[in-house]
Amino acid sequence: LRDSFIIASDSSGLIVIDQHVAHERVLFENYVRDRGADRVEVQRLLTPILLELSPEQEVLLDSVSAELAQSGFELEPFGPRTVAVTTAPAILKAGAVEKLLRELVDGLERETRELDIDGFQKKIAATVACHAAIKINNPLDSVKMRWLVGELMKTDCPTVCPHGRPIIVRYDLREIQK
């Protein structure tokens, strides 16, 4: 439906699956698993991405730099209040890296001054998965749809994305008949 939702059925009724958040859930769980095993695949960026930071952002980023490195991001100082991002997780398109890191840094500023490392790891994974997932209005053929639904059903939580949005809406056959 509109190159954004997968429409399926089972013995109990109709199922509508948001393809973006379904893919996000699959990528999130794979990334968390790879991160836990220190197997995050990285890509070296052809041209480093330069991020200018406020003094507060610089301190916050410095406090989480080890976690970012383990998550696939390599950052190097590049002059006063600027860092160069030289590697990123391989599942990301290079164009998404700056926006993703800006979102993470801005989120750190807004949320808390005390860092909860587990929460931050999940935030990194959720943000990476969201930026890497297929987008709405992106047509999938039936093979890709079946693959995505199959992978989604293998996840620990196939009903909501890492941000809490529902992935699947189910309409019982009796509801439809009414």
PDB file of C-alpha atoms in Angstrom:
ATOM      1  CA  LEU A   1       0.000   0.000   0.000  1.00  0.00           C
ATOM      2  CA  ARG A   2       1.513   3.334  -1.157  1.00  0.00           C
ATOM      3  CA  ASP A   3       4.972   1.734  -1.214  1.00  0.00           C
ATOM      4  CA  SER A   4       5.049   2.083   2.584  1.00  0.00           C
ATOM      5  CA  PHE A   5       2.963  -0.710   4.097  1.00  0.00           C
ATOM      6  CA  ILE A   6       2.920  -4.449   3.577  1.00  0.00           C
ATOM      7  CA  ILE A   7      -0.574  -5.908   3.503  1.00  0.00           C
ATOM      8  CA  ALA A   8      -0.784  -9.564   4.461  1.00  0.00           C
ATOM      9  CA  SER A   9      -3.241 -12.019   5.892  1.00  0.00           C
ATOM     10  CA  ASP A  10      -3.219 -15.043   8.109  1.00  0.00           C
ATOM     11  CA  SER A  11      -5.909 -17.412   9.364  1.00  0.00           C
ATOM     12  CA  SER A  12      -7.293 -14.814  11.780  1.00  0.00           C
ATOM     13  CA  GLY A  13      -7.476 -11.766   9.529  1.00  0.00           C
ATOM     14  CA  LEU A  14      -5.654  -8.890   7.880  1.00  0.00           C
ATOM     15  CA  ILE A  15      -2.226  -7.584   8.877  1.00  0.00           C
ATOM     16  CA  VAL A  16      -0.775  -4.176   7.987  1.00  0.00           C
ATOM     17  CA  ILE A  17       2.993  -3.825   8.502  1.00  0.00           C
ATOM     18  CA  ASP A  18       4.857  -0.522   8.364  1.00  0.00           C
ATOM     19  CA  GLN A  19       7.909  -1.456   6.268  1.00  0.00           C
ATOM     20  CA  HIS A  20      10.151   1.301   7.672  1.00  0.00           C
ATOM     21  CA  VAL A  21       9.659   0.462  11.341  1.00  0.00           C
ATOM     22  CA  ALA A  22       9.725  -3.275  10.619  1.00  0.00           C
ATOM     23  CA  HIS A  23      13.122  -2.901   8.958  1.00  0.00           C
ATOM     24  CA  GLU A  24      14.218  -0.607  11.781  1.00  0.00           C
ATOM     25  CA  ARG A  25      13.411  -3.341  14.351  1.00  0.00           C
ATOM     26  CA  VAL A  26      15.351  -5.958  12.358  1.00  0.00           C
ATOM     27  CA  LEU A  27      18.382  -3.679  11.951  1.00  0.00           C
ATOM     28  CA  PHE A  28      18.224  -2.600  15.610  1.00  0.00           C
ATOM     29  CA  GLU A  29      18.359  -6.141  16.961  1.00  0.00           C
ATOM     30  CA  ASN A  30      21.126  -7.146  14.531  1.00  0.00           C
ATOM     31  CA  TYR A  31      23.149  -4.055  15.447  1.00  0.00           C
ATOM     32  CA  VAL A  32      22.701  -4.622  19.204  1.00  0.00           C
ATOM     33  CA  ARG A  33      23.784  -8.242  18.773  1.00  0.00           C
ATOM     34  CA  ASP A  34      26.828  -7.260  16.678  1.00  0.00           C
ATOM     35  CA  ARG A  35      27.709  -4.467  19.106  1.00  0.00           C
ATOM     36  CA  GLY A  36      27.552  -6.903  22.033  1.00  0.00           C
ATOM     37  CA  ALA A  37      29.947  -9.244  20.216  1.00  0.00           C
ATOM     38  CA  ASP A  38      32.256  -6.393  19.101  1.00  0.00           C
ATOM     39  CA  ARG A  39      31.433  -7.189  15.456  1.00  0.00           C
ATOM     40  CA  VAL A  40      30.041  -3.869  14.199  1.00  0.00           C
ATOM     41  CA  GLU A  41      31.078  -3.626  10.569  1.00  0.00           C
ATOM     42  CA  VAL A  42      32.502  -0.188   9.760  1.00  0.00           C
ATOM     43  CA  GLN A  43      33.173   1.806   6.624  1.00  0.00           C
ATOM     44  CA  ARG A  44      35.969   4.326   6.236  1.00  0.00           C
ATOM     45  CA  LEU A  45      34.560   7.545   4.830  1.00  0.00           C
ATOM     46  CA  LEU A  46      36.281   8.839   1.697  1.00  0.00           C
ATOM     47  CA  THR A  47      36.001  12.379   2.974  1.00  0.00           C
ATOM     48  CA  PRO A  48      35.822  12.870   6.733  1.00  0.00           C
ATOM     49  CA  ILE A  49      32.712  14.636   7.983  1.00  0.00           C
ATOM     50  CA  LEU A  50      33.561  17.703  10.024  1.00  0.00           C
ATOM     51  CA  LEU A  51      31.334  18.480  12.994  1.00  0.00           C
ATOM     52  CA  GLU A  52      31.590  21.848  14.689  1.00  0.00           C
ATOM     53  CA  LEU A  53      30.602  21.637  18.337  1.00  0.00           C
ATOM     54  CA  SER A  54      29.661  24.013  21.077  1.00  0.00           C
ATOM     55  CA  PRO A  55      31.883  23.814  24.184  1.00  0.00           C
ATOM     56  CA  GLU A  56      29.147  21.848  25.973  1.00  0.00           C
ATOM     57  CA  GLN A  57      28.751  19.443  23.028  1.00  0.00           C
ATOM     58  CA  GLU A  58      32.512  18.975  22.916  1.00  0.00           C
ATOM     59  CA  VAL A  59      32.541  17.868  26.575  1.00  0.00           C
ATOM     60  CA  LEU A  60      29.523  15.588  26.087  1.00  0.00           C
ATOM     61  CA  LEU A  61      30.980  14.016  22.956  1.00  0.00           C
ATOM     62  CA  ASP A  62      34.308  13.465  24.692  1.00  0.00           C
ATOM     63  CA  SER A  63      32.520  11.662  27.540  1.00  0.00           C
ATOM     64  CA  VAL A  64      30.885   9.196  25.113  1.00  0.00           C
ATOM     65  CA  SER A  65      33.693   8.884  22.540  1.00  0.00           C
ATOM     66  CA  ALA A  66      34.683   5.379  23.693  1.00  0.00           C
ATOM     67  CA  GLU A  67      31.106   4.184  23.316  1.00  0.00           C
ATOM     68  CA  LEU A  68      30.838   5.783  19.890  1.00  0.00           C
ATOM     69  CA  ALA A  69      34.093   4.083  18.836  1.00  0.00           C
ATOM     70  CA  GLN A  70      32.775   0.683  19.925  1.00  0.00           C
ATOM     71  CA  SER A  71      29.612   1.434  17.968  1.00  0.00           C
ATOM     72  CA  GLY A  72      31.559   2.026  14.745  1.00  0.00           C
ATOM     73  CA  PHE A  73      32.185   5.788  14.799  1.00  0.00           C
ATOM     74  CA  GLU A  74      35.765   7.011  14.732  1.00  0.00           C
ATOM     75  CA  LEU A  75      36.147  10.681  15.618  1.00  0.00           C
ATOM     76  CA  GLU A  76      39.381  12.641  15.629  1.00  0.00           C
ATOM     77  CA  PRO A  77      40.058  16.181  16.858  1.00  0.00           C
ATOM     78  CA  PHE A  78      40.219  18.626  13.968  1.00  0.00           C
ATOM     79  CA  GLY A  79      41.026  22.028  15.363  1.00  0.00           C
ATOM     80  CA  PRO A  80      39.233  23.959  18.063  1.00  0.00           C
ATOM     81  CA  ARG A  81      35.753  22.543  18.778  1.00  0.00           C
ATOM     82  CA  THR A  82      35.700  20.504  15.566  1.00  0.00           C
ATOM     83  CA  VAL A  83      35.892  16.743  15.136  1.00  0.00           C
ATOM     84  CA  ALA A  84      36.422  14.741  11.973  1.00  0.00           C
ATOM     85  CA  VAL A  85      34.316  11.606  11.621  1.00  0.00           C
ATOM     86  CA  THR A  86      36.434   9.091   9.683  1.00  0.00           C
ATOM     87  CA  THR A  87      34.470   5.848  10.084  1.00  0.00           C
ATOM     88  CA  ALA A  88      30.820   4.935  10.596  1.00  0.00           C
ATOM     89  CA  PRO A  89      28.784   1.715  10.794  1.00  0.00           C
ATOM     90  CA  ALA A  90      28.681   0.065   7.374  1.00  0.00           C
ATOM     91  CA  ILE A  91      24.877  -0.157   7.338  1.00  0.00           C
ATOM     92  CA  LEU A  92      24.657   3.640   7.095  1.00  0.00           C
ATOM     93  CA  LYS A  93      24.831   5.670   3.925  1.00  0.00           C
ATOM     94  CA  ALA A  94      27.630   8.216   4.235  1.00  0.00           C
ATOM     95  CA  GLY A  95      25.132  11.040   3.788  1.00  0.00           C
ATOM     96  CA  ALA A  96      23.247   9.998   6.946  1.00  0.00           C
ATOM     97  CA  VAL A  97      26.262  10.048   9.271  1.00  0.00           C
ATOM     98  CA  GLU A  98      26.398  13.784  10.009  1.00  0.00           C
ATOM     99  CA  LYS A  99      22.651  14.041  10.628  1.00  0.00           C
ATOM    100  CA  LEU A 100      22.750  10.965  12.865  1.00  0.00           C
ATOM    101  CA  LEU A 101      25.657  12.221  14.980  1.00  0.00           C
ATOM    102  CA  ARG A 102      24.095  15.671  15.248  1.00  0.00           C
ATOM    103  CA  GLU A 103      20.874  14.018  16.439  1.00  0.00           C
ATOM    104  CA  LEU A 104      22.786  11.997  19.057  1.00  0.00           C
ATOM    105  CA  VAL A 105      24.743  15.003  20.337  1.00  0.00           C
ATOM    106  CA  ASP A 106      21.644  17.212  20.456  1.00  0.00           C
ATOM    107  CA  GLY A 107      19.792  14.417  22.250  1.00  0.00           C
ATOM    108  CA  LEU A 108      22.522  14.203  24.871  1.00  0.00           C
ATOM    109  CA  GLU A 109      22.236  17.928  25.506  1.00  0.00           C
ATOM    110  CA  ARG A 110      18.462  17.787  25.913  1.00  0.00           C
ATOM    111  CA  GLU A 111      18.019  14.568  27.855  1.00  0.00           C
ATOM    112  CA  THR A 112      20.388  14.441  30.763  1.00  0.00           C
ATOM    113  CA  ARG A 113      23.747  15.445  32.088  1.00  0.00           C
ATOM    114  CA  GLU A 114      24.220  12.044  33.720  1.00  0.00           C
ATOM    115  CA  LEU A 115      24.936   9.383  31.133  1.00  0.00           C
ATOM    116  CA  ASP A 116      23.315   5.984  31.395  1.00  0.00           C
ATOM    117  CA  ILE A 117      25.635   3.922  29.194  1.00  0.00           C
ATOM    118  CA  ASP A 118      23.058   1.162  28.513  1.00  0.00           C
ATOM    119  CA  GLY A 119      20.496   3.745  27.515  1.00  0.00           C
ATOM    120  CA  PHE A 120      23.032   5.516  25.337  1.00  0.00           C
ATOM    121  CA  GLN A 121      24.007   2.242  23.625  1.00  0.00           C
ATOM    122  CA  LYS A 122      20.343   1.591  22.826  1.00  0.00           C
ATOM    123  CA  LYS A 123      19.910   5.165  21.616  1.00  0.00           C
ATOM    124  CA  ILE A 124      22.876   4.780  19.257  1.00  0.00           C
ATOM    125  CA  ALA A 125      21.520   1.456  17.981  1.00  0.00           C
ATOM    126  CA  ALA A 126      17.990   2.831  17.522  1.00  0.00           C
ATOM    127  CA  THR A 127      19.260   5.932  15.733  1.00  0.00           C
ATOM    128  CA  VAL A 128      21.568   3.927  13.443  1.00  0.00           C
ATOM    129  CA  ALA A 129      18.743   1.496  12.652  1.00  0.00           C
ATOM    130  CA  CYS A 130      16.293   4.305  11.927  1.00  0.00           C
ATOM    131  CA  HIS A 131      18.682   6.101   9.561  1.00  0.00           C
ATOM    132  CA  ALA A 132      19.653   2.850   7.795  1.00  0.00           C
ATOM    133  CA  ALA A 133      16.139   1.391   7.407  1.00  0.00           C
ATOM    134  CA  ILE A 134      14.222   1.518   4.159  1.00  0.00           C
ATOM    135  CA  LYS A 135      12.061   4.586   3.980  1.00  0.00           C
ATOM    136  CA  ILE A 136       8.391   5.112   3.274  1.00  0.00           C
ATOM    137  CA  ASN A 137       7.409   5.458  -0.374  1.00  0.00           C
ATOM    138  CA  ASN A 138      10.075   2.906  -1.279  1.00  0.00           C
ATOM    139  CA  PRO A 139       8.594   0.081  -3.359  1.00  0.00           C
ATOM    140  CA  LEU A 140       9.512  -3.462  -2.348  1.00  0.00           C
ATOM    141  CA  ASP A 141       8.946  -6.505  -4.505  1.00  0.00           C
ATOM    142  CA  SER A 142       7.250  -9.564  -3.036  1.00  0.00           C
ATOM    143  CA  VAL A 143      10.592 -11.308  -2.363  1.00  0.00           C
ATOM    144  CA  LYS A 144      11.833  -8.382  -0.256  1.00  0.00           C
ATOM    145  CA  MET A 145       8.495  -8.136   1.552  1.00  0.00           C
ATOM    146  CA  ARG A 146       8.588 -11.837   2.454  1.00  0.00           C
ATOM    147  CA  TRP A 147      12.200 -11.518   3.593  1.00  0.00           C
ATOM    148  CA  LEU A 148      11.377  -8.507   5.769  1.00  0.00           C
ATOM    149  CA  VAL A 149       8.343 -10.141   7.381  1.00  0.00           C
ATOM    150  CA  GLY A 150      10.345 -13.340   7.982  1.00  0.00           C
ATOM    151  CA  GLU A 151      13.208 -11.413   9.603  1.00  0.00           C
ATOM    152  CA  LEU A 152      10.771  -9.342  11.659  1.00  0.00           C
ATOM    153  CA  MET A 153       9.163 -12.492  13.049  1.00  0.00           C
ATOM    154  CA  LYS A 154      12.610 -13.690  14.206  1.00  0.00           C
ATOM    155  CA  THR A 155      13.122 -10.599  16.377  1.00  0.00           C
ATOM    156  CA  ASP A 156      12.523 -10.507  20.117  1.00  0.00           C
ATOM    157  CA  CYS A 157       9.885  -7.800  19.797  1.00  0.00           C
ATOM    158  CA  PRO A 158       8.194  -7.788  16.378  1.00  0.00           C
ATOM    159  CA  THR A 159       5.345  -5.510  17.441  1.00  0.00           C
ATOM    160  CA  VAL A 160       7.096  -2.173  18.128  1.00  0.00           C
ATOM    161  CA  CYS A 161      10.121  -0.343  16.762  1.00  0.00           C
ATOM    162  CA  PRO A 162      12.990   0.636  19.102  1.00  0.00           C
ATOM    163  CA  HIS A 163      11.343   4.047  19.561  1.00  0.00           C
ATOM    164  CA  GLY A 164       8.024   2.477  20.594  1.00  0.00           C
ATOM    165  CA  ARG A 165       6.015   2.935  17.381  1.00  0.00           C
ATOM    166  CA  PRO A 166       3.746   0.030  16.415  1.00  0.00           C
ATOM    167  CA  ILE A 167       4.961  -2.102  13.524  1.00  0.00           C
ATOM    168  CA  ILE A 168       1.934  -4.314  12.982  1.00  0.00           C
ATOM    169  CA  VAL A 169      -1.763  -3.524  13.016  1.00  0.00           C
ATOM    170  CA  ARG A 170      -4.042  -6.543  12.941  1.00  0.00           C
ATOM    171  CA  TYR A 171      -7.693  -6.585  11.866  1.00  0.00           C
ATOM    172  CA  ASP A 172      -9.535  -9.684  12.998  1.00  0.00           C
ATOM    173  CA  LEU A 173     -11.683 -11.323  10.322  1.00  0.00           C
ATOM    174  CA  ARG A 174     -14.765 -10.885  12.528  1.00  0.00           C
ATOM    175  CA  GLU A 175     -14.069  -7.131  12.741  1.00  0.00           C
ATOM    176  CA  ILE A 176     -13.763  -6.927   8.966  1.00  0.00           C
ATOM    177  CA  GLN A 177     -16.994  -8.884   8.457  1.00  0.00           C
ATOM    178  CA  LYS A 178     -18.880  -6.438  10.679  1.00  0.00           C
TER     179      LYS A 178
END
